[in-house]
Structure formats: C-alpha cells, structure tokens
mmCIF file of C-alpha atoms and ligand atoms in Angstrom:
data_model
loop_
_atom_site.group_PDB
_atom_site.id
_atom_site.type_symbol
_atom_site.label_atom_id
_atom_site.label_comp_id
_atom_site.label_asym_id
_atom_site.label_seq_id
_atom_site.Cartn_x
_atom_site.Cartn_y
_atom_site.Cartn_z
ATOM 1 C CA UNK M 316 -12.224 23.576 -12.346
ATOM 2 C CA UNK M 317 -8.636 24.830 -12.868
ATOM 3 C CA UNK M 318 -7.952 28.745 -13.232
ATOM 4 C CA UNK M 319 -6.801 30.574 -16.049
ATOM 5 C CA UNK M 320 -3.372 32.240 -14.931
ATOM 6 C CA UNK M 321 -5.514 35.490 -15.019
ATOM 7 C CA UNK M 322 -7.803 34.715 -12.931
ATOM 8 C CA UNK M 323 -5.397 34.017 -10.167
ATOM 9 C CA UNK M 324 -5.676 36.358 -6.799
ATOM 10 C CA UNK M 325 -2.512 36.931 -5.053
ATOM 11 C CA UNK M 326 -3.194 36.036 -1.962
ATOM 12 C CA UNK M 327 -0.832 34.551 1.290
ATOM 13 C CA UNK M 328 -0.610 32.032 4.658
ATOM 14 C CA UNK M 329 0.171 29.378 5.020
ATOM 15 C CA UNK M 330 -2.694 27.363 4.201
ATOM 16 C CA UNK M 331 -2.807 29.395 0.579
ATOM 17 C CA UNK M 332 -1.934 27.840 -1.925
ATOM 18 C CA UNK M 333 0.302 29.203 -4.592
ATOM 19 C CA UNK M 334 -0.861 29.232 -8.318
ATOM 20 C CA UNK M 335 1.084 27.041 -10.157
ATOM 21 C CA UNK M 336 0.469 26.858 -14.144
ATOM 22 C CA UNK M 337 0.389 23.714 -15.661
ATOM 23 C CA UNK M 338 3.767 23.601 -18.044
ATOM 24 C CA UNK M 339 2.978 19.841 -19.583
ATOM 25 C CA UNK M 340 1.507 16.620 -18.492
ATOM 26 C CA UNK M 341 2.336 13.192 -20.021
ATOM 27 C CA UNK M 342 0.140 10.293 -19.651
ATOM 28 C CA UNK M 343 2.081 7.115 -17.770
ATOM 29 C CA UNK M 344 -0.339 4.565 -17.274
ATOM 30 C CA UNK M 345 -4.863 4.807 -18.327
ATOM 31 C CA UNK M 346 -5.155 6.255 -15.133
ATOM 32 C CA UNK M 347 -1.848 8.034 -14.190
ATOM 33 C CA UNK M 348 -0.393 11.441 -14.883
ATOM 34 C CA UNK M 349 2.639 12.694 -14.412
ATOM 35 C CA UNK M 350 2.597 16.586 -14.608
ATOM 36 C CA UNK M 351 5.066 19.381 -14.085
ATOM 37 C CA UNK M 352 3.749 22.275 -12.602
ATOM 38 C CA UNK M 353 6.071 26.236 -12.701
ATOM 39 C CA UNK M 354 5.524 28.329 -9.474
ATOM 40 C CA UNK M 355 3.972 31.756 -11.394
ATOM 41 C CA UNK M 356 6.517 33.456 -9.434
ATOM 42 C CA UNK M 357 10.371 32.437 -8.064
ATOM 43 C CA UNK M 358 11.668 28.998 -7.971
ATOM 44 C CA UNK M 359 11.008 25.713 -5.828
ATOM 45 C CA UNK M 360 13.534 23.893 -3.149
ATOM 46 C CA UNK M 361 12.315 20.446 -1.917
ATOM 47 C CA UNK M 362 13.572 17.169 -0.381
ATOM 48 C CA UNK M 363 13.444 13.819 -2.361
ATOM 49 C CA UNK M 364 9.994 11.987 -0.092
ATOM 50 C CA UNK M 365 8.593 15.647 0.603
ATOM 51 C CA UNK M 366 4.754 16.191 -1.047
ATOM 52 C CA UNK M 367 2.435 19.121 -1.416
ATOM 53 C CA UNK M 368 -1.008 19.664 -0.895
ATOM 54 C CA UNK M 369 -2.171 20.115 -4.743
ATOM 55 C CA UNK M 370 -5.820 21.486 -5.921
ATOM 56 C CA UNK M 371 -8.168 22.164 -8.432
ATOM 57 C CA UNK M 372 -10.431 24.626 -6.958
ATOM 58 C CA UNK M 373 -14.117 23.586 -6.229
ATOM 59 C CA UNK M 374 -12.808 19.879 -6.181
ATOM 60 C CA UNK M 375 -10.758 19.477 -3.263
ATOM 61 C CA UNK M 376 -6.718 19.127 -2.302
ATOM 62 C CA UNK M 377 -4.597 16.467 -1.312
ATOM 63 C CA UNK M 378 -1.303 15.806 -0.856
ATOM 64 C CA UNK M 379 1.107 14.147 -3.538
ATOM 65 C CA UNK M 380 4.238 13.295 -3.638
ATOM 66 C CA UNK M 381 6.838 15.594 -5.585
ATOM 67 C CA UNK M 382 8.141 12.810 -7.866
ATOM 68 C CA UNK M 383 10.755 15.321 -9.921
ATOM 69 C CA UNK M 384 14.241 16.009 -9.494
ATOM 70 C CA UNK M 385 15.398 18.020 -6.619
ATOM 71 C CA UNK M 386 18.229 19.723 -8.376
ATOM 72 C CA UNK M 387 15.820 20.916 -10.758
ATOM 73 C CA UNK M 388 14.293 23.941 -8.852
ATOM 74 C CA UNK M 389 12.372 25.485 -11.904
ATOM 75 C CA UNK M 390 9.136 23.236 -12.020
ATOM 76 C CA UNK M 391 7.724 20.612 -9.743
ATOM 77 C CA UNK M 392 6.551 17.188 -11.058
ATOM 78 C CA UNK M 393 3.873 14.871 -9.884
ATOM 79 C CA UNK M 394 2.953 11.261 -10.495
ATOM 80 C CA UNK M 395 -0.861 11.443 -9.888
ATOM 81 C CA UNK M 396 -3.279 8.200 -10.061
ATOM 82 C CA UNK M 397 -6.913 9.435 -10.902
ATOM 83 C CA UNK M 398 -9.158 7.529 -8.028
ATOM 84 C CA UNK M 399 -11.487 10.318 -6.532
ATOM 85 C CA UNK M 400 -12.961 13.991 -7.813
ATOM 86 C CA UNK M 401 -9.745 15.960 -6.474
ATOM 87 C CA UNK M 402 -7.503 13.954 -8.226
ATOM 88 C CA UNK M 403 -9.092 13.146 -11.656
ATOM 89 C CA UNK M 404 -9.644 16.932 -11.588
ATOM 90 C CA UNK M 405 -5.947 17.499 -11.101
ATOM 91 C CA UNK M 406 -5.254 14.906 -14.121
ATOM 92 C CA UNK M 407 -8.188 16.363 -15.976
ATOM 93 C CA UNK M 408 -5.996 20.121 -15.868
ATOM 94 C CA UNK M 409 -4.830 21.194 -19.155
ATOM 95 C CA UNK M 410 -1.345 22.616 -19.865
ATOM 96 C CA UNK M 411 -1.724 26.814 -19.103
ATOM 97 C CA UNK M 412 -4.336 26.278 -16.778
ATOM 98 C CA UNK M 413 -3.158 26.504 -12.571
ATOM 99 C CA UNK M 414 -3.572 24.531 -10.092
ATOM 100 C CA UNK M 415 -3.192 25.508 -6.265
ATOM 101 C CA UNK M 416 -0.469 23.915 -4.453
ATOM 102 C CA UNK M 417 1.237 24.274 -1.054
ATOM 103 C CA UNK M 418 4.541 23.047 0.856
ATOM 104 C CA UNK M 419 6.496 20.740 0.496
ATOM 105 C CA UNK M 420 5.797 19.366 3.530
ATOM 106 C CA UNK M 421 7.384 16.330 5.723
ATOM 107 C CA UNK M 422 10.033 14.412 6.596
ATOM 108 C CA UNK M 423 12.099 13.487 3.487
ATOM 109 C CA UNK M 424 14.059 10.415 2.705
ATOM 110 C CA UNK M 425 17.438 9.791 4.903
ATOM 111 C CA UNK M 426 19.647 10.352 1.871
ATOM 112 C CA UNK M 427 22.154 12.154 4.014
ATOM 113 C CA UNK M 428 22.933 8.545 5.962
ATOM 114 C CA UNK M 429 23.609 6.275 2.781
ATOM 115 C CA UNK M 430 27.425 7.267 1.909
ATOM 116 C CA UNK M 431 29.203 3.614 1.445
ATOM 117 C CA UNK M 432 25.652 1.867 1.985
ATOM 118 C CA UNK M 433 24.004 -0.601 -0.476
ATOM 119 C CA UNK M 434 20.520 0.684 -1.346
ATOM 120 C CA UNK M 435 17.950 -1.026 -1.319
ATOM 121 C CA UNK M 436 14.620 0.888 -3.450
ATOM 122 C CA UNK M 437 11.476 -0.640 -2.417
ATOM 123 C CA UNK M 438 8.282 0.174 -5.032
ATOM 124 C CA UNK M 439 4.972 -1.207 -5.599
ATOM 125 C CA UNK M 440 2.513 0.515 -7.836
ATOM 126 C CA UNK M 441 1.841 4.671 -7.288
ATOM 127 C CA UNK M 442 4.684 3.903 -4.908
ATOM 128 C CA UNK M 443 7.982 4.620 -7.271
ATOM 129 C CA UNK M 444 6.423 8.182 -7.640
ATOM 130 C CA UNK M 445 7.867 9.654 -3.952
ATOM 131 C CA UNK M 446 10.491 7.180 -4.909
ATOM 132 C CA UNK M 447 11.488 8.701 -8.363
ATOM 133 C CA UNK M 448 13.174 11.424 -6.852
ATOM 134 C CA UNK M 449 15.177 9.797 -4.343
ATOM 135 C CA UNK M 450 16.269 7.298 -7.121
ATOM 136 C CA UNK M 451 17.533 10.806 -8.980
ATOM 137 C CA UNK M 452 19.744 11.898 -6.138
ATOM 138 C CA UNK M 453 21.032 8.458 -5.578
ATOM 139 C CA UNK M 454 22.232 8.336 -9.311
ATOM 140 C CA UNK M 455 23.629 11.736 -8.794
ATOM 141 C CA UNK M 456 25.714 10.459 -6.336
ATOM 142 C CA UNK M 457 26.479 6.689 -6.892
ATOM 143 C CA UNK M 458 30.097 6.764 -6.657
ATOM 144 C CA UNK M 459 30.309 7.480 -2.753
ATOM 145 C CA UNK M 460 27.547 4.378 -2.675
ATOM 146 C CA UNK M 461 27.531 1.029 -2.825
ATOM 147 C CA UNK M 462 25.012 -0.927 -4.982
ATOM 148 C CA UNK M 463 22.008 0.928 -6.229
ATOM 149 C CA UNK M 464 18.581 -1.493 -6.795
ATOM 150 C CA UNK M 465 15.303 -0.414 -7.851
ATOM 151 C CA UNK M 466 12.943 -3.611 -7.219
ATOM 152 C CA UNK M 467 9.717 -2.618 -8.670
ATOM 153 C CA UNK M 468 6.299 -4.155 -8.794
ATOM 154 C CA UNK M 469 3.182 -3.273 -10.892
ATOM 155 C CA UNK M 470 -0.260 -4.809 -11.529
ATOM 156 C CA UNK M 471 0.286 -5.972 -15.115
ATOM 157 C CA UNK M 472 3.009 -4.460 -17.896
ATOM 158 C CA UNK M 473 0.563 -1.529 -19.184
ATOM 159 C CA UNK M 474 0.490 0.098 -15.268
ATOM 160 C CA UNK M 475 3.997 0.660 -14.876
ATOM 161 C CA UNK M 476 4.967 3.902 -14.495
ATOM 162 C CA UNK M 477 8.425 5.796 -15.872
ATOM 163 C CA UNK M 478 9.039 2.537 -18.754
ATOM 164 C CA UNK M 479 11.462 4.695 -20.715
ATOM 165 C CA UNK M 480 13.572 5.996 -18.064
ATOM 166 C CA UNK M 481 13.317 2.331 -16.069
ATOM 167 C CA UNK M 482 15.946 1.583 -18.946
ATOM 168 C CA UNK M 483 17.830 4.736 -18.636
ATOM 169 C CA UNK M 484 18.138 4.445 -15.235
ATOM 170 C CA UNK M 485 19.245 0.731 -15.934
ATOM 171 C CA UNK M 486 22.422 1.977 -17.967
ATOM 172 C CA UNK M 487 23.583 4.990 -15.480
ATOM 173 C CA UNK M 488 24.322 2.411 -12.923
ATOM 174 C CA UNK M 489 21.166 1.084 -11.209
ATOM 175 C CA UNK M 490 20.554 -2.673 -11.060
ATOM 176 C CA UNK M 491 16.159 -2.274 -11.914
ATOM 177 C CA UNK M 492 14.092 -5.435 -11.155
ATOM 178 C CA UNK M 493 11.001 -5.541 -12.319
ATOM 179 C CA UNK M 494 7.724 -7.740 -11.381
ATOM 180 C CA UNK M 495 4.060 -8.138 -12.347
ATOM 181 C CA UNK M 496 1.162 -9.695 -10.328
ATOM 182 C CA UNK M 497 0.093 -11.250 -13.555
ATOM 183 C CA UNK M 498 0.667 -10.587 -17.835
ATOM 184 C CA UNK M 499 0.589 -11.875 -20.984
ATOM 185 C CA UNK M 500 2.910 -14.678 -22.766
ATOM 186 C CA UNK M 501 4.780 -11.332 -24.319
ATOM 187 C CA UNK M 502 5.691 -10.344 -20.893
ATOM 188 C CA UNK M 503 9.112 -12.451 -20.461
ATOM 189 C CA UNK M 504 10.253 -11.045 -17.427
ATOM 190 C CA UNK M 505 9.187 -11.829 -13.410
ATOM 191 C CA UNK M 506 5.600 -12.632 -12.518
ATOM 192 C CA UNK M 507 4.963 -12.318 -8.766
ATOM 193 C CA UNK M 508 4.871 -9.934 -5.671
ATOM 194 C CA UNK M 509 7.748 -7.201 -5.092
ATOM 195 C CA UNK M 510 9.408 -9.348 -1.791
ATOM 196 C CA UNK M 511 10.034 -12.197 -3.849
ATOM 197 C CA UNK M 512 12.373 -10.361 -5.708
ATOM 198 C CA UNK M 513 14.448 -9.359 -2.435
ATOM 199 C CA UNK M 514 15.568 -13.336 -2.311
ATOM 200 C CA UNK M 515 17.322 -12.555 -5.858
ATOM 201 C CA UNK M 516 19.091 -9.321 -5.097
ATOM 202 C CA UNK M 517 22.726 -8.916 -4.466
ATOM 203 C CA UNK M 518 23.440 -6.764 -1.495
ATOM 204 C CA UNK M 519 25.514 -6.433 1.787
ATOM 205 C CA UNK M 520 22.661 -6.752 4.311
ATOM 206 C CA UNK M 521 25.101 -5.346 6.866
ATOM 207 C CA UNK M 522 25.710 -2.630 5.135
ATOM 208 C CA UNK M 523 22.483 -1.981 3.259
ATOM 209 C CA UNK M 524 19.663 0.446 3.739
ATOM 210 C CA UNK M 525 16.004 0.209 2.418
ATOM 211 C CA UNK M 526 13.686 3.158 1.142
ATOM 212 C CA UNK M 527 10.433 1.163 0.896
ATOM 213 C CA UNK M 528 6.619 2.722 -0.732
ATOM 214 C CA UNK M 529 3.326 1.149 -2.107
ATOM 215 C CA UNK M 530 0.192 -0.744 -0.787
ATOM 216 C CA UNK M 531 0.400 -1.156 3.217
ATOM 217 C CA UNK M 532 -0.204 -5.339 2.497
ATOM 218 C CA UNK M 533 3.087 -4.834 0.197
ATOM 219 C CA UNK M 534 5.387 -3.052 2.614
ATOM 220 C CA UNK M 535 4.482 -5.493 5.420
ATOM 221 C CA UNK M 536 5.689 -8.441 3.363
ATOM 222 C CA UNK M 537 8.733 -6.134 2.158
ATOM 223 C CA UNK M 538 9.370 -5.186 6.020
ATOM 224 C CA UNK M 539 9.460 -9.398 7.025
ATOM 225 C CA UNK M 540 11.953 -10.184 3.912
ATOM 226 C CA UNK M 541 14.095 -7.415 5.031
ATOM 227 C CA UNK M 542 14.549 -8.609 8.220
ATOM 228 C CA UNK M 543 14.602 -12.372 7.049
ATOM 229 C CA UNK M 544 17.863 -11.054 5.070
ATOM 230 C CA UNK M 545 19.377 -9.601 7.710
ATOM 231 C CA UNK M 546 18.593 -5.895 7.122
ATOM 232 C CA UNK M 547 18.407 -3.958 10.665
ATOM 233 C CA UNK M 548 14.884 -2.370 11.036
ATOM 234 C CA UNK M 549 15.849 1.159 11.680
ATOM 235 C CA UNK M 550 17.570 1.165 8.671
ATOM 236 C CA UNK M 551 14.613 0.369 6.718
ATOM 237 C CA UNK M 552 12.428 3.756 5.539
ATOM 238 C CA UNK M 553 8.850 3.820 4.695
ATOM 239 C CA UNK M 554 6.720 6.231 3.696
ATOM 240 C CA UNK M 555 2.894 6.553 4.689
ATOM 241 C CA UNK M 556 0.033 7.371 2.949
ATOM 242 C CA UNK M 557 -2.610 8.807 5.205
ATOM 243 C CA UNK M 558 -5.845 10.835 4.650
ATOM 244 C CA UNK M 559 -4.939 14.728 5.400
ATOM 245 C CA UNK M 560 -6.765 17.451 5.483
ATOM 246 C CA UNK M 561 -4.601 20.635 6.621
ATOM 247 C CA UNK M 562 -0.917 19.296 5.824
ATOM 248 C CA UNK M 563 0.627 21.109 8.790
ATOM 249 C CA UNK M 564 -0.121 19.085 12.074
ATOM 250 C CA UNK M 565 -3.184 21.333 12.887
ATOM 251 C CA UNK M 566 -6.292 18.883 12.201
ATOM 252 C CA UNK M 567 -5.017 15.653 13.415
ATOM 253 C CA UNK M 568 -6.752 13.791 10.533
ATOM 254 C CA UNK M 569 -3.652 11.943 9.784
ATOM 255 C CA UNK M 570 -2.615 10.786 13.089
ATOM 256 C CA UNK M 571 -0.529 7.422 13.154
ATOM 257 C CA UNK M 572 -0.103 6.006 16.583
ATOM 258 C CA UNK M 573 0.727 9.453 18.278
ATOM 259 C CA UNK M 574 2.516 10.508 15.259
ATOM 260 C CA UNK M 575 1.392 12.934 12.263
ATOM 261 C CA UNK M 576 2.099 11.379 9.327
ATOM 262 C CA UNK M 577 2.072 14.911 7.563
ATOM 263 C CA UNK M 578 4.469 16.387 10.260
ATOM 264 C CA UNK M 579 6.585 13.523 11.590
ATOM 265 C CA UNK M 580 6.547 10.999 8.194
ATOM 266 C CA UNK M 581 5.271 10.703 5.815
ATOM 267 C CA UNK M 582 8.693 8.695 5.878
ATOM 268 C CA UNK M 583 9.542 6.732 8.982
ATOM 269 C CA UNK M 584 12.207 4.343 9.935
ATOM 270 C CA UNK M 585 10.413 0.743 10.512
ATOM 271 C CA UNK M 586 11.775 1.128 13.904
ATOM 272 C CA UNK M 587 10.190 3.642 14.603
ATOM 273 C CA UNK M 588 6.617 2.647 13.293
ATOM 274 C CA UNK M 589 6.629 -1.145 14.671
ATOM 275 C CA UNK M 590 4.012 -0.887 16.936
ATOM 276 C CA UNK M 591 1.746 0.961 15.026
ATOM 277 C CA UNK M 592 2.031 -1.383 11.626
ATOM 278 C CA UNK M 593 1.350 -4.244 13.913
ATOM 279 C CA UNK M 594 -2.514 -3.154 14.111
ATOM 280 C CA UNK M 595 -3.800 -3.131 10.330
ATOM 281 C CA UNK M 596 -5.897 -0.638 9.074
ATOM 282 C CA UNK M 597 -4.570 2.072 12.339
HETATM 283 C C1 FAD L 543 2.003 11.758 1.842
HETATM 284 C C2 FAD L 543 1.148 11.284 0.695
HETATM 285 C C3 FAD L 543 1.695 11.253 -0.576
HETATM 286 C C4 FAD L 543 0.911 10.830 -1.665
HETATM 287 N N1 FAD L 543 1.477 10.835 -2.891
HETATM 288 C C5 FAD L 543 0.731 10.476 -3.961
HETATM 289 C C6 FAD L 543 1.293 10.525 -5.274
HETATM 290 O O1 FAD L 543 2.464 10.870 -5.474
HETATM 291 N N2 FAD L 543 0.502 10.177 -6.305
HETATM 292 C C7 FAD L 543 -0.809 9.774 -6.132
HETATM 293 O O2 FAD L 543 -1.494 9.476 -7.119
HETATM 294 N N3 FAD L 543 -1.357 9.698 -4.903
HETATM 295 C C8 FAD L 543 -0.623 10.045 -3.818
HETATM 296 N N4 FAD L 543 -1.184 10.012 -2.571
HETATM 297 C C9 FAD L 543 -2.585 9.539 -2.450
HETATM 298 C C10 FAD L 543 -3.555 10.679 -2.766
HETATM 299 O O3 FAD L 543 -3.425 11.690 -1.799
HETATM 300 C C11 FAD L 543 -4.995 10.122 -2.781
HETATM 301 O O4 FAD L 543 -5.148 9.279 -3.891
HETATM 302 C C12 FAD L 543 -5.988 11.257 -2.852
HETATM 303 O O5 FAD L 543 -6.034 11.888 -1.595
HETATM 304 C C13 FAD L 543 -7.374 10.758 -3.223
HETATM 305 O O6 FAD L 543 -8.238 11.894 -3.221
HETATM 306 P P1 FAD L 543 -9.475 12.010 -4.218
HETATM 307 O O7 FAD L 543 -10.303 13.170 -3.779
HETATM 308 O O8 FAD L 543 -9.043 12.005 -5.640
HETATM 309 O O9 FAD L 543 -10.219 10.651 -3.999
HETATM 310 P P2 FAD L 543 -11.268 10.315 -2.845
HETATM 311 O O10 FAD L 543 -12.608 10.796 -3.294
HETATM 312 O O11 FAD L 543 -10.729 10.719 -1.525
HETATM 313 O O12 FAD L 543 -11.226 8.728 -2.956
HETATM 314 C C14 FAD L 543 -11.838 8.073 -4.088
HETATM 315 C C15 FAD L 543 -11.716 6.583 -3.925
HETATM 316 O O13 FAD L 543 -10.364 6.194 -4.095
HETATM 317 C C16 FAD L 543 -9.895 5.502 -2.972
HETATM 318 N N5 FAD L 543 -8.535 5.941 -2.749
HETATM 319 C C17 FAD L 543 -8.138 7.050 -2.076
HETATM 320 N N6 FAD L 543 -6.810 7.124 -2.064
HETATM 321 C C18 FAD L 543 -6.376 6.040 -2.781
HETATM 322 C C19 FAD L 543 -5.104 5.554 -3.137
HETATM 323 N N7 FAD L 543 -3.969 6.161 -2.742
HETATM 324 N N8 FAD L 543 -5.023 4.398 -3.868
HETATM 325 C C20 FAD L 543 -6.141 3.757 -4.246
HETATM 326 N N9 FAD L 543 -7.373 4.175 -3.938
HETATM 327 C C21 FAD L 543 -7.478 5.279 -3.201
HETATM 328 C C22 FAD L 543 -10.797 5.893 -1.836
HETATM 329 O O14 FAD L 543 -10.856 4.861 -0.862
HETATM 330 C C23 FAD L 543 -12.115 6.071 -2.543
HETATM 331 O O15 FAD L 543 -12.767 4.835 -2.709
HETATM 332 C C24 FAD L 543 -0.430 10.405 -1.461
HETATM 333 C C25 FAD L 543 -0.962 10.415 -0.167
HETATM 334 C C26 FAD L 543 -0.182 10.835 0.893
HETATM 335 C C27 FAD L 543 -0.763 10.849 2.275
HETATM 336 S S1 FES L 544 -3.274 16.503 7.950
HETATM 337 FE FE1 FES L 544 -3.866 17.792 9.573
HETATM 338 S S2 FES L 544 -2.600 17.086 11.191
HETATM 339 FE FE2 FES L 544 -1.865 15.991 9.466
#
C-alpha cells in the first residue's frame, strides 16, 4: 500500500526510490490514470520518451512513461493503464499518499533533429502517453517545424486518452487524426487501424520524421506504411516496451537483440532495431 508522507525514510542509491506524494489523479479512460506526482524535496528535469521506475510498496515497480510536460519541472505526470497488482496499486493511490519512484531513465525522443522536418506522431492505445510529452515540446516549438500530425488510434471512443486537450492541441497548430477499431453510429469519425490513416496524411516524406508507440502488431504495420510512403527508416523512432526489473542495465531482463531496452531505448531508430523486430515476440 502507498505511504503516508510521514512515514517516508530518507534513504539514497541509486536503486532508491524517492518519495513522491501524490498531488492529483484524474481518471482518462475505466482503466487509465493519469497522475501527477511532486518530488517531497527539489524539482524534476526529464526528456520527452524518458520513464521512471514507479511503486507502491509491497506491490511491486515498473517503469512508466513520464507523459507531462518537460518545461514543467515542479511535478511529474503519468498515464498509467491498470493491468497487473503494481499498477492497479499505483492507480488505486490516493492524492497525499507517496509513491516510490526512480530516474528518468533512457534514451529520449530525437527532438533535437526535427528543425524544418514534417512530423509525423505515431499512437495506438497506452501509446500517446510517452508520446504526450514529445507532442508538448513540438507545439512549443512549431514555428522552426514543418507540419505537426498526431495520428491516433484507440479501441473504441470511451478508451481514448487526453479527449479534451486532443482538441486543444487541434487549435495550437497540430493536424490530430483520430481512429477506432470499432464504435457506435454516434461515433462519426474514422473506424479502422492507425496505418490506414498514414495514406490520408499530408506530409513531405523526404523531409519527414516519425515518433511511433503502441502494440508491437501496430508499429509493425506503422513501420511498412512508412516506408511504403517513402519515409527513410532511420528516421523513423520507436519506443519499446519491455519487462524490467532494475531500470539501469544491471539485470539484463530487458535485453532486445544485444540491446537494453532500459539503457539503449526504450526509443530506437527503426534502423537500428530491424533485425530484431523481424523475429516476433524477441
Ligand atoms: C519503457 C516502458 C514504458 C512504459 N510506459 C507505460 C506508461 O506510460 N503507461 C502504462 O500504463 N504502462 C507503461 N508501460 C507498461 C507497464 O510497465 C506495464 O503495464 C507494467 O509493468 C505491468 O505491471 P503489473 O505488475 O501491473 O502487471 P503484471 O502483473 O506484470 O501483468 C498483469 C497482466 O497484464 C499484462 N500486461 C503487462 N503489461 C501490459 C501492457 N503494457 N499492456 C497490456 N497488458 C499488459 C501481463 O501480460 C499480465 O497478463 C511501460 C513499459 C515500459 C517498458
Ligand atoms: S531492466 Fe535490468 S537491464 Fe534493463
């Protein structure tokens, strides 16, 4: 169960992790969180596509994706889809109780590359969470980029994640596309997978660059439209979900070909990766 701020030790190492209380949580989708979390002491510095390794003690930790904005250095927030005890305890925390979490950790997205490039936002599912803040720092800096897109998929309407700011993204400049695997006659926009939607979007292949995340069958099918439309592979990003244990490169639990996702991704350029997404379930 979470901690009461008292109850917290101060304690250090690197495989500590640092109380963080609870400030609020707001409920997304049945099963998804998102929750913003304030270091009990000093302030936070991360990369957009960096996670932590987050826990609610006697239930486990694993690593999530820091889904906030990274010019916000105050609190940390974190898109988290209840599937197993460590994270239905996490979305089970409530606000004033702390939660253990360590890092960031990992490679973050290539923002640094994208001046004049089209972009090219990838998302299926859980996926827009690392993705949220990349999509921040784009908007923060659209005018040195070409076109911004955000092509999103979700189950069904009711699982999307971030619905209100979708439309505020929408009017600061990003072109959003959004698609369902299946939904109601009220639903009046696209029905169908994520990659179908690449066929409709306006872009520069030669000059565009992709930042894909969501189900591994998803970013396969993502990874062959890209290159159908021209994009060049190692400008195509993905990031990788792996099992992890110690977050650091020590355990080896989240090996990838004879990468560590946790210490050389958990982004990648599809260049890079090739061989290894050829063999499914690696
Ligand atoms: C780099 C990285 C970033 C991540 N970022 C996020 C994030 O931002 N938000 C988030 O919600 N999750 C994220 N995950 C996934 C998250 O770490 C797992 O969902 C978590 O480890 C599951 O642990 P658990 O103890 O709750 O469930 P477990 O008890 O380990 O698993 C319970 C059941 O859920 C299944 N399961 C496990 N993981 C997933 C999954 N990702 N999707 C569907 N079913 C699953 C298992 O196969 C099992 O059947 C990330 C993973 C990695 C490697
Ligand atoms: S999780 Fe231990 S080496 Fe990556």
């Amino acid at each position: 169960m979470p901690s009461s701020p008292e109850a917290v030790q101060a304690e250090s190492g690197p495989m500590v992790p640092a109380p963080f209380a609870l400030a609020s949580k707001r409920q997304e989708t049945h099963d998804t969180w998102t929750l913003e979390l304030r270091p009990l002491a000093g302030a936070f510095a991360f990369a957009p596509g960096q996670f932590m390794m987050l826990s609610a003690s006697g239930a486990g930790e694993v690593p999530i994706s820091i889904s906030g904005d990274p010019s916000q250095t105050a609190a940390l927030l974190h898109t988290v889809r209840a599937v197993g005890l460590a994270t239905r305890a996490i979305c089970q925390a409530a606000p004033g109780e702390v939660l253990g979490a360590r890092g960031p950790y990992g490679r973050p997205w290539p923002l640094t590359e994208l001046d004049g490039a089209d972009v090219l936002v990838v998302a299926g599912g859980i996926g827009l969470a690392p993705l949220r803040a990349a999509i921040l720092a784009l908007l923060a800096r659209r005018q040195r980029l070409g076109r911004i897109a955000l092509l999103y998929g979700g189950r069904a309407p009711d699982q999307l994640l971030y619905t209100e700011e979708l439309q505020r993204w929408a009017e600061e400049g990003l072109e959003v596309m959004i698609t369902v695997d299946s939904a109601g006659p009220e639903w009046l926009g696209h029905v169908g997978v994520v990659p179908r939607l690449l066929s409709q979007a306006e872009f520069d292949p030669s000059q565009a660059l992709a930042l894909v995340c969501g189900p591994e069958v998803m970013m396969r099918f993502a990874l062959a439209s890209l290159e159908r439309l021209g994009v060049r592979r190692d400008r195509v990003y993905l990031s990788m979900e792996r099992n992890m244990q110690c977050g650091v490169g020590h355990c080896g639990h989240c090996q990838l070909g004879p990468t560590l996702v946790c210490r050389d991704g958990p982004v990648y350029a599809w260049s890079e990766l090739d061989p290894w997404l050829r063999i499914r379930e690696l």
